[in-house]
PDB file of C-alpha atoms in Angstrom:
ATOM      1  CA  UNK C   1     -22.596  37.403  23.618  1.00 55.00           C
ATOM      2  CA  UNK C   2     -20.037  39.372  24.751  1.00 61.00           C
ATOM      3  CA  UNK C   3     -17.133  37.683  23.152  1.00 84.00           C
ATOM      4  CA  UNK C   4     -18.250  37.736  19.919  1.00 93.00           C
ATOM      5  CA  UNK C   5     -18.971  33.875  19.092  1.00 96.00           C
ATOM      6  CA  UNK C   6     -22.632  32.381  19.381  1.00 97.00           C
ATOM      7  CA  UNK C   7     -22.819  28.686  19.239  1.00 97.00           C
ATOM      8  CA  UNK C   8     -25.791  26.407  18.971  1.00 97.00           C
ATOM      9  CA  UNK C   9     -26.039  22.528  19.028  1.00 97.00           C
ATOM     10  CA  UNK C  10     -28.634  21.328  16.779  1.00 95.00           C
ATOM     11  CA  UNK C  11     -28.709  17.147  16.615  1.00 96.00           C
ATOM     12  CA  UNK C  12     -25.063  16.072  16.416  1.00 96.00           C
ATOM     13  CA  UNK C  13     -24.196  19.669  14.880  1.00 98.00           C
ATOM     14  CA  UNK C  14     -22.187  22.362  16.711  1.00 98.00           C
ATOM     15  CA  UNK C  15     -22.622  25.456  14.922  1.00 98.00           C
ATOM     16  CA  UNK C  16     -20.110  27.991  15.796  1.00 98.00           C
ATOM     17  CA  UNK C  17     -21.259  31.937  14.375  1.00 97.00           C
ATOM     18  CA  UNK C  18     -18.341  34.748  14.493  1.00 97.00           C
ATOM     19  CA  UNK C  19     -20.466  37.907  15.440  1.00 95.00           C
ATOM     20  CA  UNK C  20     -18.461  40.807  16.314  1.00 92.00           C
ATOM     21  CA  UNK C  21     -19.576  43.959  14.356  1.00 84.00           C
ATOM     22  CA  UNK C  22     -18.262  45.428  12.091  1.00 87.00           C
ATOM     23  CA  UNK C  23     -15.686  43.404  10.875  1.00 93.00           C
ATOM     24  CA  UNK C  24     -15.960  40.208  13.421  1.00 93.00           C
ATOM     25  CA  UNK C  25     -11.870  41.159  14.154  1.00 92.00           C
ATOM     26  CA  UNK C  26     -10.908  38.363  16.744  1.00 92.00           C
ATOM     27  CA  UNK C  27      -9.302  39.257  19.886  1.00 90.00           C
ATOM     28  CA  UNK C  28      -8.342  37.644  22.607  1.00 89.00           C
ATOM     29  CA  UNK C  29     -11.217  37.189  24.414  1.00 91.00           C
ATOM     30  CA  UNK C  30     -12.796  35.968  21.322  1.00 93.00           C
ATOM     31  CA  UNK C  31     -10.007  33.689  20.260  1.00 93.00           C
ATOM     32  CA  UNK C  32     -10.655  32.261  23.611  1.00 94.00           C
ATOM     33  CA  UNK C  33     -14.218  31.571  23.394  1.00 95.00           C
ATOM     34  CA  UNK C  34     -13.696  30.150  19.541  1.00 96.00           C
ATOM     35  CA  UNK C  35     -11.160  27.554  21.458  1.00 96.00           C
ATOM     36  CA  UNK C  36     -13.676  26.760  24.090  1.00 96.00           C
ATOM     37  CA  UNK C  37     -16.699  25.811  20.963  1.00 97.00           C
ATOM     38  CA  UNK C  38     -14.123  23.684  19.885  1.00 97.00           C
ATOM     39  CA  UNK C  39     -13.110  22.004  22.753  1.00 97.00           C
ATOM     40  CA  UNK C  40     -16.874  21.348  23.287  1.00 97.00           C
ATOM     41  CA  UNK C  41     -17.318  20.181  19.851  1.00 97.00           C
ATOM     42  CA  UNK C  42     -13.790  18.168  20.362  1.00 97.00           C
ATOM     43  CA  UNK C  43     -14.672  16.803  23.704  1.00 97.00           C
ATOM     44  CA  UNK C  44     -18.848  15.942  23.503  1.00 97.00           C
ATOM     45  CA  UNK C  45     -19.103  12.730  22.693  1.00 94.00           C
ATOM     46  CA  UNK C  46     -22.947  13.594  21.144  1.00 95.00           C
ATOM     47  CA  UNK C  47     -21.336  16.183  18.867  1.00 96.00           C
ATOM     48  CA  UNK C  48     -19.926  14.785  15.472  1.00 96.00           C
ATOM     49  CA  UNK C  49     -19.717  17.615  12.989  1.00 98.00           C
ATOM     50  CA  UNK C  50     -19.142  21.356  13.321  1.00 98.00           C
ATOM     51  CA  UNK C  51     -20.097  24.342  10.793  1.00 99.00           C
ATOM     52  CA  UNK C  52     -17.885  27.394  11.087  1.00 98.00           C
ATOM     53  CA  UNK C  53     -19.458  30.681   9.922  1.00 97.00           C
ATOM     54  CA  UNK C  54     -20.480  34.252  10.455  1.00 96.00           C
ATOM     55  CA  UNK C  55     -23.318  37.016  10.462  1.00 94.00           C
ATOM     56  CA  UNK C  56     -23.313  39.437   7.558  1.00 88.00           C
ATOM     57  CA  UNK C  57     -22.335  39.244   4.343  1.00 88.00           C
ATOM     58  CA  UNK C  58     -19.722  41.663   3.838  1.00 92.00           C
ATOM     59  CA  UNK C  59     -17.190  40.508   5.881  1.00 93.00           C
ATOM     60  CA  UNK C  60     -16.447  36.600   7.584  1.00 96.00           C
ATOM     61  CA  UNK C  61     -13.614  38.036   9.290  1.00 95.00           C
ATOM     62  CA  UNK C  62     -10.984  40.579   9.378  1.00 91.00           C
ATOM     63  CA  UNK C  63      -8.909  38.283  11.395  1.00 88.00           C
ATOM     64  CA  UNK C  64      -6.725  39.535  14.237  1.00 84.00           C
ATOM     65  CA  UNK C  65      -8.346  43.038  15.788  1.00 80.00           C
ATOM     66  CA  UNK C  66      -5.436  45.184  15.439  1.00 74.00           C
ATOM     67  CA  UNK C  67      -7.607  48.099  17.714  1.00 70.00           C
ATOM     68  CA  UNK C  68      -7.571  45.778  20.105  1.00 63.00           C
ATOM     69  CA  UNK C  69      -3.675  44.928  19.991  1.00 62.00           C
ATOM     70  CA  UNK C  70      -3.169  48.726  19.932  1.00 58.00           C
ATOM     71  CA  UNK C  71      -4.911  49.803  22.811  1.00 56.00           C
ATOM     72  CA  UNK C  72      -2.290  47.510  24.717  1.00 58.00           C
ATOM     73  CA  UNK C  73      -4.470  44.814  25.414  1.00 60.00           C
ATOM     74  CA  UNK C  74      -1.638  42.335  24.596  1.00 58.00           C
ATOM     75  CA  UNK C  75       1.672  43.215  25.394  1.00 57.00           C
ATOM     76  CA  UNK C  76       3.659  44.423  22.460  1.00 52.00           C
ATOM     77  CA  UNK C  77       6.724  43.360  22.944  1.00 55.00           C
ATOM     78  CA  UNK C  78       6.849  39.584  21.574  1.00 53.00           C
ATOM     79  CA  UNK C  79       3.152  39.493  21.456  1.00 51.00           C
ATOM     80  CA  UNK C  80       2.287  36.539  18.844  1.00 54.00           C
ATOM     81  CA  UNK C  81       4.691  34.611  21.230  1.00 61.00           C
ATOM     82  CA  UNK C  82       3.216  35.687  24.728  1.00 59.00           C
ATOM     83  CA  UNK C  83      -0.352  35.880  23.750  1.00 69.00           C
ATOM     84  CA  UNK C  84      -2.966  33.235  25.196  1.00 80.00           C
ATOM     85  CA  UNK C  85      -5.295  32.712  22.460  1.00 81.00           C
ATOM     86  CA  UNK C  86      -6.581  29.860  24.605  1.00 86.00           C
ATOM     87  CA  UNK C  87      -7.117  26.156  23.234  1.00 89.00           C
ATOM     88  CA  UNK C  88      -6.130  25.232  19.667  1.00 91.00           C
ATOM     89  CA  UNK C  89      -4.495  28.412  19.101  1.00 90.00           C
ATOM     90  CA  UNK C  90      -5.337  31.543  17.124  1.00 89.00           C
ATOM     91  CA  UNK C  91      -9.388  31.850  16.764  1.00 92.00           C
ATOM     92  CA  UNK C  92      -9.384  27.724  17.973  1.00 92.00           C
ATOM     93  CA  UNK C  93      -8.498  25.951  14.610  1.00 95.00           C
ATOM     94  CA  UNK C  94      -5.181  27.310  13.252  1.00 94.00           C
ATOM     95  CA  UNK C  95      -3.140  25.223  15.756  1.00 93.00           C
ATOM     96  CA  UNK C  96      -5.920  22.679  17.205  1.00 94.00           C
ATOM     97  CA  UNK C  97      -3.823  19.361  16.189  1.00 94.00           C
ATOM     98  CA  UNK C  98      -6.490  17.346  18.503  1.00 93.00           C
ATOM     99  CA  UNK C  99      -9.537  17.681  17.000  1.00 96.00           C
ATOM    100  CA  UNK C 100     -10.627  14.806  14.927  1.00 96.00           C
ATOM    101  CA  UNK C 101     -14.142  15.889  14.272  1.00 97.00           C
ATOM    102  CA  UNK C 102     -14.508  17.558  10.851  1.00 97.00           C
ATOM    103  CA  UNK C 103     -15.629  21.019  10.749  1.00 98.00           C
ATOM    104  CA  UNK C 104     -17.183  22.909   7.621  1.00 99.00           C
ATOM    105  CA  UNK C 105     -16.554  26.311   6.580  1.00 98.00           C
ATOM    106  CA  UNK C 106     -19.247  28.546   5.423  1.00 98.00           C
ATOM    107  CA  UNK C 107     -17.699  31.705   4.000  1.00 98.00           C
ATOM    108  CA  UNK C 108     -20.284  34.692   3.694  1.00 95.00           C
ATOM    109  CA  UNK C 109     -18.083  37.638   2.754  1.00 92.00           C
ATOM    110  CA  UNK C 110     -14.449  38.889   2.702  1.00 95.00           C
ATOM    111  CA  UNK C 111     -11.769  36.134   3.968  1.00 97.00           C
ATOM    112  CA  UNK C 112      -8.883  37.939   4.755  1.00 95.00           C
ATOM    113  CA  UNK C 113      -5.967  37.720   7.437  1.00 94.00           C
ATOM    114  CA  UNK C 114      -6.963  36.158  10.398  1.00 94.00           C
ATOM    115  CA  UNK C 115      -9.707  35.423   8.817  1.00 95.00           C
ATOM    116  CA  UNK C 116      -8.556  33.265   5.684  1.00 96.00           C
ATOM    117  CA  UNK C 117      -5.907  31.608   8.361  1.00 96.00           C
ATOM    118  CA  UNK C 118      -8.854  30.307  10.726  1.00 97.00           C
ATOM    119  CA  UNK C 119     -11.254  29.419   7.321  1.00 97.00           C
ATOM    120  CA  UNK C 120      -8.134  27.218   6.302  1.00 97.00           C
ATOM    121  CA  UNK C 121      -8.140  25.457   9.477  1.00 97.00           C
ATOM    122  CA  UNK C 122     -11.707  23.794   8.615  1.00 98.00           C
ATOM    123  CA  UNK C 123     -11.938  20.181   6.288  1.00 98.00           C
ATOM    124  CA  UNK C 124     -14.692  21.466   3.850  1.00 98.00           C
ATOM    125  CA  UNK C 125     -14.780  25.020   2.661  1.00 99.00           C
ATOM    126  CA  UNK C 126     -17.938  26.264   1.222  1.00 99.00           C
ATOM    127  CA  UNK C 127     -17.937  29.945  -0.394  1.00 98.00           C
ATOM    128  CA  UNK C 128     -20.763  32.421  -0.949  1.00 98.00           C
ATOM    129  CA  UNK C 129     -20.190  33.761  -4.886  1.00 98.00           C
ATOM    130  CA  UNK C 130     -19.360  36.818  -3.359  1.00 97.00           C
ATOM    131  CA  UNK C 131     -16.454  35.923  -1.576  1.00 97.00           C
ATOM    132  CA  UNK C 132     -13.137  37.086  -1.817  1.00 97.00           C
ATOM    133  CA  UNK C 133      -9.774  35.682  -0.319  1.00 97.00           C
ATOM    134  CA  UNK C 134      -6.786  37.722   0.646  1.00 96.00           C
ATOM    135  CA  UNK C 135      -3.588  38.437   3.074  1.00 94.00           C
ATOM    136  CA  UNK C 136      -3.011  42.202   3.910  1.00 90.00           C
ATOM    137  CA  UNK C 137      -0.139  41.499   6.259  1.00 86.00           C
ATOM    138  CA  UNK C 138       2.739  42.914   4.178  1.00 84.00           C
ATOM    139  CA  UNK C 139       1.935  46.569   4.212  1.00 81.00           C
ATOM    140  CA  UNK C 140       1.522  46.296   7.822  1.00 81.00           C
ATOM    141  CA  UNK C 141       4.863  44.485   8.416  1.00 83.00           C
ATOM    142  CA  UNK C 142       3.985  41.511   9.357  1.00 83.00           C
ATOM    143  CA  UNK C 143       3.402  37.961   7.810  1.00 86.00           C
ATOM    144  CA  UNK C 144       0.259  35.525   7.915  1.00 86.00           C
ATOM    145  CA  UNK C 145       1.927  33.248  10.034  1.00 87.00           C
ATOM    146  CA  UNK C 146      -1.204  31.648  11.736  1.00 89.00           C
ATOM    147  CA  UNK C 147      -1.789  29.034   9.007  1.00 91.00           C
ATOM    148  CA  UNK C 148      -1.109  31.263   5.578  1.00 93.00           C
ATOM    149  CA  UNK C 149       2.314  30.608   5.074  1.00 93.00           C
ATOM    150  CA  UNK C 150       2.004  26.792   6.482  1.00 95.00           C
ATOM    151  CA  UNK C 151      -1.461  25.855   4.392  1.00 95.00           C
ATOM    152  CA  UNK C 152      -1.698  27.805   1.653  1.00 96.00           C
ATOM    153  CA  UNK C 153       1.285  27.026  -0.634  1.00 96.00           C
ATOM    154  CA  UNK C 154       0.296  23.293  -0.110  1.00 95.00           C
ATOM    155  CA  UNK C 155      -2.889  24.003  -1.073  1.00 95.00           C
ATOM    156  CA  UNK C 156      -2.567  25.942  -4.209  1.00 97.00           C
ATOM    157  CA  UNK C 157       0.529  26.720  -6.863  1.00 97.00           C
ATOM    158  CA  UNK C 158       3.177  28.272  -4.924  1.00 96.00           C
ATOM    159  CA  UNK C 159       3.867  30.917  -7.136  1.00 96.00           C
ATOM    160  CA  UNK C 160       0.063  32.024  -6.765  1.00 96.00           C
ATOM    161  CA  UNK C 161       0.358  31.904  -3.198  1.00 96.00           C
ATOM    162  CA  UNK C 162       3.187  34.145  -3.676  1.00 96.00           C
ATOM    163  CA  UNK C 163       1.396  36.450  -5.337  1.00 95.00           C
ATOM    164  CA  UNK C 164      -1.105  36.759  -2.435  1.00 95.00           C
ATOM    165  CA  UNK C 165       1.845  36.749   0.203  1.00 95.00           C
ATOM    166  CA  UNK C 166       4.185  39.181  -1.775  1.00 95.00           C
ATOM    167  CA  UNK C 167       1.373  41.762  -3.563  1.00 93.00           C
ATOM    168  CA  UNK C 168      -1.348  41.394  -1.309  1.00 91.00           C
ATOM    169  CA  UNK C 169      -3.765  40.179  -4.289  1.00 92.00           C
ATOM    170  CA  UNK C 170      -6.936  38.957  -3.974  1.00 95.00           C
ATOM    171  CA  UNK C 171      -8.606  35.494  -4.938  1.00 97.00           C
ATOM    172  CA  UNK C 172     -12.471  35.380  -6.143  1.00 98.00           C
ATOM    173  CA  UNK C 173     -14.617  32.489  -4.647  1.00 98.00           C
ATOM    174  CA  UNK C 174     -14.453  31.200  -8.392  1.00 98.00           C
ATOM    175  CA  UNK C 175     -10.634  30.976  -8.518  1.00 98.00           C
ATOM    176  CA  UNK C 176     -10.252  29.614  -5.386  1.00 98.00           C
ATOM    177  CA  UNK C 177     -12.488  26.766  -6.131  1.00 98.00           C
ATOM    178  CA  UNK C 178     -10.557  26.170  -9.570  1.00 98.00           C
ATOM    179  CA  UNK C 179      -7.295  25.847  -7.167  1.00 97.00           C
ATOM    180  CA  UNK C 180      -9.459  23.504  -4.764  1.00 97.00           C
ATOM    181  CA  UNK C 181      -9.055  26.018  -2.186  1.00 98.00           C
ATOM    182  CA  UNK C 182     -12.565  25.794  -1.553  1.00 98.00           C
ATOM    183  CA  UNK C 183     -15.176  22.992  -2.248  1.00 98.00           C
ATOM    184  CA  UNK C 184     -18.187  24.810  -3.835  1.00 98.00           C
ATOM    185  CA  UNK C 185     -19.711  27.813  -4.498  1.00 98.00           C
ATOM    186  CA  UNK C 186     -22.979  28.990  -4.297  1.00 98.00           C
ATOM    187  CA  UNK C 187     -25.369  31.617  -4.133  1.00 98.00           C
ATOM    188  CA  UNK C 188     -25.324  33.228  -0.800  1.00 96.00           C
ATOM    189  CA  UNK C 189     -29.070  32.790   0.219  1.00 96.00           C
ATOM    190  CA  UNK C 190     -27.811  28.966   0.027  1.00 98.00           C
ATOM    191  CA  UNK C 191     -24.884  29.076   2.339  1.00 98.00           C
ATOM    192  CA  UNK C 192     -25.965  27.861   5.322  1.00 97.00           C
ATOM    193  CA  UNK C 193     -28.677  25.444   3.847  1.00 98.00           C
ATOM    194  CA  UNK C 194     -25.387  23.884   1.659  1.00 98.00           C
ATOM    195  CA  UNK C 195     -23.630  23.833   4.918  1.00 98.00           C
ATOM    196  CA  UNK C 196     -26.036  21.683   7.146  1.00 98.00           C
ATOM    197  CA  UNK C 197     -26.777  19.262   4.119  1.00 98.00           C
ATOM    198  CA  UNK C 198     -23.355  18.142   4.341  1.00 98.00           C
ATOM    199  CA  UNK C 199     -23.159  18.285   8.488  1.00 98.00           C
ATOM    200  CA  UNK C 200     -25.913  16.365   8.277  1.00 97.00           C
ATOM    201  CA  UNK C 201     -24.902  13.928   5.823  1.00 95.00           C
ATOM    202  CA  UNK C 202     -21.222  13.757   7.712  1.00 95.00           C
ATOM    203  CA  UNK C 203     -23.332  13.565  10.977  1.00 93.00           C
ATOM    204  CA  UNK C 204     -25.317  10.093   9.792  1.00 90.00           C
ATOM    205  CA  UNK C 205     -21.595   8.741   8.858  1.00 91.00           C
ATOM    206  CA  UNK C 206     -19.665   6.090  11.407  1.00 93.00           C
ATOM    207  CA  UNK C 207     -18.207   8.893  13.673  1.00 93.00           C
ATOM    208  CA  UNK C 208     -14.829   6.534  14.324  1.00 95.00           C
ATOM    209  CA  UNK C 209     -14.273   6.140  10.577  1.00 94.00           C
ATOM    210  CA  UNK C 210     -14.247  10.165  10.359  1.00 94.00           C
ATOM    211  CA  UNK C 211     -12.510  10.838  13.299  1.00 95.00           C
ATOM    212  CA  UNK C 212      -9.838   8.075  11.678  1.00 95.00           C
ATOM    213  CA  UNK C 213      -9.593  10.170   8.518  1.00 95.00           C
ATOM    214  CA  UNK C 214      -8.453  13.503  10.109  1.00 95.00           C
ATOM    215  CA  UNK C 215      -6.118  11.371  12.568  1.00 95.00           C
ATOM    216  CA  UNK C 216      -4.194   9.619   9.942  1.00 96.00           C
ATOM    217  CA  UNK C 217      -3.957  12.412   7.395  1.00 94.00           C
ATOM    218  CA  UNK C 218      -2.285  14.767  10.129  1.00 93.00           C
ATOM    219  CA  UNK C 219      -0.013  12.034  10.764  1.00 93.00           C
ATOM    220  CA  UNK C 220       1.153  11.192   7.305  1.00 94.00           C
ATOM    221  CA  UNK C 221       1.190  14.595   5.644  1.00 90.00           C
ATOM    222  CA  UNK C 222       4.088  15.746   3.873  1.00 88.00           C
ATOM    223  CA  UNK C 223       5.174  11.974   4.383  1.00 92.00           C
ATOM    224  CA  UNK C 224       6.740   9.715   1.341  1.00 94.00           C
ATOM    225  CA  UNK C 225       3.916   7.011   0.365  1.00 95.00           C
ATOM    226  CA  UNK C 226       5.760   4.240   1.519  1.00 96.00           C
ATOM    227  CA  UNK C 227       6.776   5.728   4.628  1.00 94.00           C
ATOM    228  CA  UNK C 228       2.928   7.088   4.964  1.00 95.00           C
ATOM    229  CA  UNK C 229       1.784   3.031   5.135  1.00 96.00           C
ATOM    230  CA  UNK C 230       4.747   2.413   7.607  1.00 94.00           C
ATOM    231  CA  UNK C 231       3.292   5.267   9.521  1.00 93.00           C
ATOM    232  CA  UNK C 232      -0.438   3.883  10.114  1.00 94.00           C
ATOM    233  CA  UNK C 233       0.234   0.593  10.619  1.00 93.00           C
ATOM    234  CA  UNK C 234       2.827   0.900  13.073  1.00 91.00           C
ATOM    235  CA  UNK C 235       2.390   4.462  14.911  1.00 89.00           C
ATOM    236  CA  UNK C 236      -0.164   5.312  17.669  1.00 89.00           C
ATOM    237  CA  UNK C 237      -3.225   6.517  16.266  1.00 94.00           C
ATOM    238  CA  UNK C 238      -5.967   5.925  18.980  1.00 95.00           C
ATOM    239  CA  UNK C 239      -8.666   6.899  17.133  1.00 95.00           C
ATOM    240  CA  UNK C 240      -7.753   4.633  14.100  1.00 94.00           C
ATOM    241  CA  UNK C 241      -7.069   1.247  15.903  1.00 95.00           C
ATOM    242  CA  UNK C 242     -10.379   1.847  18.214  1.00 94.00           C
ATOM    243  CA  UNK C 243     -12.355   2.134  14.562  1.00 93.00           C
ATOM    244  CA  UNK C 244     -10.990  -0.947  13.464  1.00 93.00           C
ATOM    245  CA  UNK C 245     -12.024  -2.711  16.559  1.00 94.00           C
ATOM    246  CA  UNK C 246     -14.956  -0.927  16.847  1.00 94.00           C
ATOM    247  CA  UNK C 247     -18.915  -2.151  16.608  1.00 93.00           C
ATOM    248  CA  UNK C 248     -19.710   0.491  14.147  1.00 92.00           C
ATOM    249  CA  UNK C 249     -17.091  -0.878  11.444  1.00 92.00           C
ATOM    250  CA  UNK C 250     -19.047  -4.310  12.413  1.00 93.00           C
ATOM    251  CA  UNK C 251     -22.453  -2.330  11.842  1.00 90.00           C
ATOM    252  CA  UNK C 252     -21.801  -1.236   8.414  1.00 92.00           C
ATOM    253  CA  UNK C 253     -20.075  -4.579   7.306  1.00 92.00           C
ATOM    254  CA  UNK C 254     -23.606  -6.260   8.274  1.00 94.00           C
ATOM    255  CA  UNK C 255     -26.073  -3.265   7.728  1.00 92.00           C
ATOM    256  CA  UNK C 256     -24.396  -3.873   3.801  1.00 93.00           C
ATOM    257  CA  UNK C 257     -24.981  -7.502   4.097  1.00 94.00           C
ATOM    258  CA  UNK C 258     -28.509  -7.220   5.156  1.00 94.00           C
ATOM    259  CA  UNK C 259     -29.315  -4.460   2.626  1.00 93.00           C
ATOM    260  CA  UNK C 260     -30.446  -1.764   5.191  1.00 93.00           C
ATOM    261  CA  UNK C 261     -29.420   1.187   6.664  1.00 91.00           C
ATOM    262  CA  UNK C 262     -26.613   1.582   9.256  1.00 91.00           C
ATOM    263  CA  UNK C 263     -27.214   2.398  12.835  1.00 91.00           C
ATOM    264  CA  UNK C 264     -23.708   3.882  13.952  1.00 92.00           C
ATOM    265  CA  UNK C 265     -22.970   4.716  17.654  1.00 90.00           C
ATOM    266  CA  UNK C 266     -19.808   5.680  17.786  1.00 88.00           C
ATOM    267  CA  UNK C 267     -18.480   2.894  19.607  1.00 86.00           C
TER     268      UNK C 267
END
């Protein structure tokens, strides 16, 4: 595990764990390893859902490894444009536009900087009770442009997002749940069990239907309602089109009529 990423397959679930002492800071090799892990989730038909978590209870991830940046690992001139983060952008998720399988984040410590941006690249967020979120880039003369600037004001009130950007204020897990930024807050000892419970539930659903949700949502985001319907009906959305004609769709209807559990195969 020299790249700081542990990957484990559990049936239809792929678990990806950050494990790089002391703060799970993400350098280029680690970002590339995360990209490879989520590419495996995307491309392996036997995998239907992913879980992202981290080792330890104090820090989920401190984000970009500034020590590695300062060491000369990356050319400082335009490093944000020239760095090879790997598949899916920084940390494998922040700009992953073709991962249609859902990813659950199990957040078990401070979620700050690029770690926060990585978490926002997930579809469902579960946080332990002691978790806090923060964006400390401003005192470094930088901005959180790996997803926070783009995603955070769309998920919480704009003025609260600006407080986090400009004043560096932290947000507790409970406050994040209040704003809908996280889906659920649980005791730390129940965090991974809750993530696995949700993943198991997803893993027994129709995979093409689940993947269609992400594909369609991505296509219609920020589009006026009438245009959203038109895009869904007319745009090239291959997973959605495949789902409409799938054996799984027929199986779901048949199972409902016959009052039995469906047997979905992703076909």
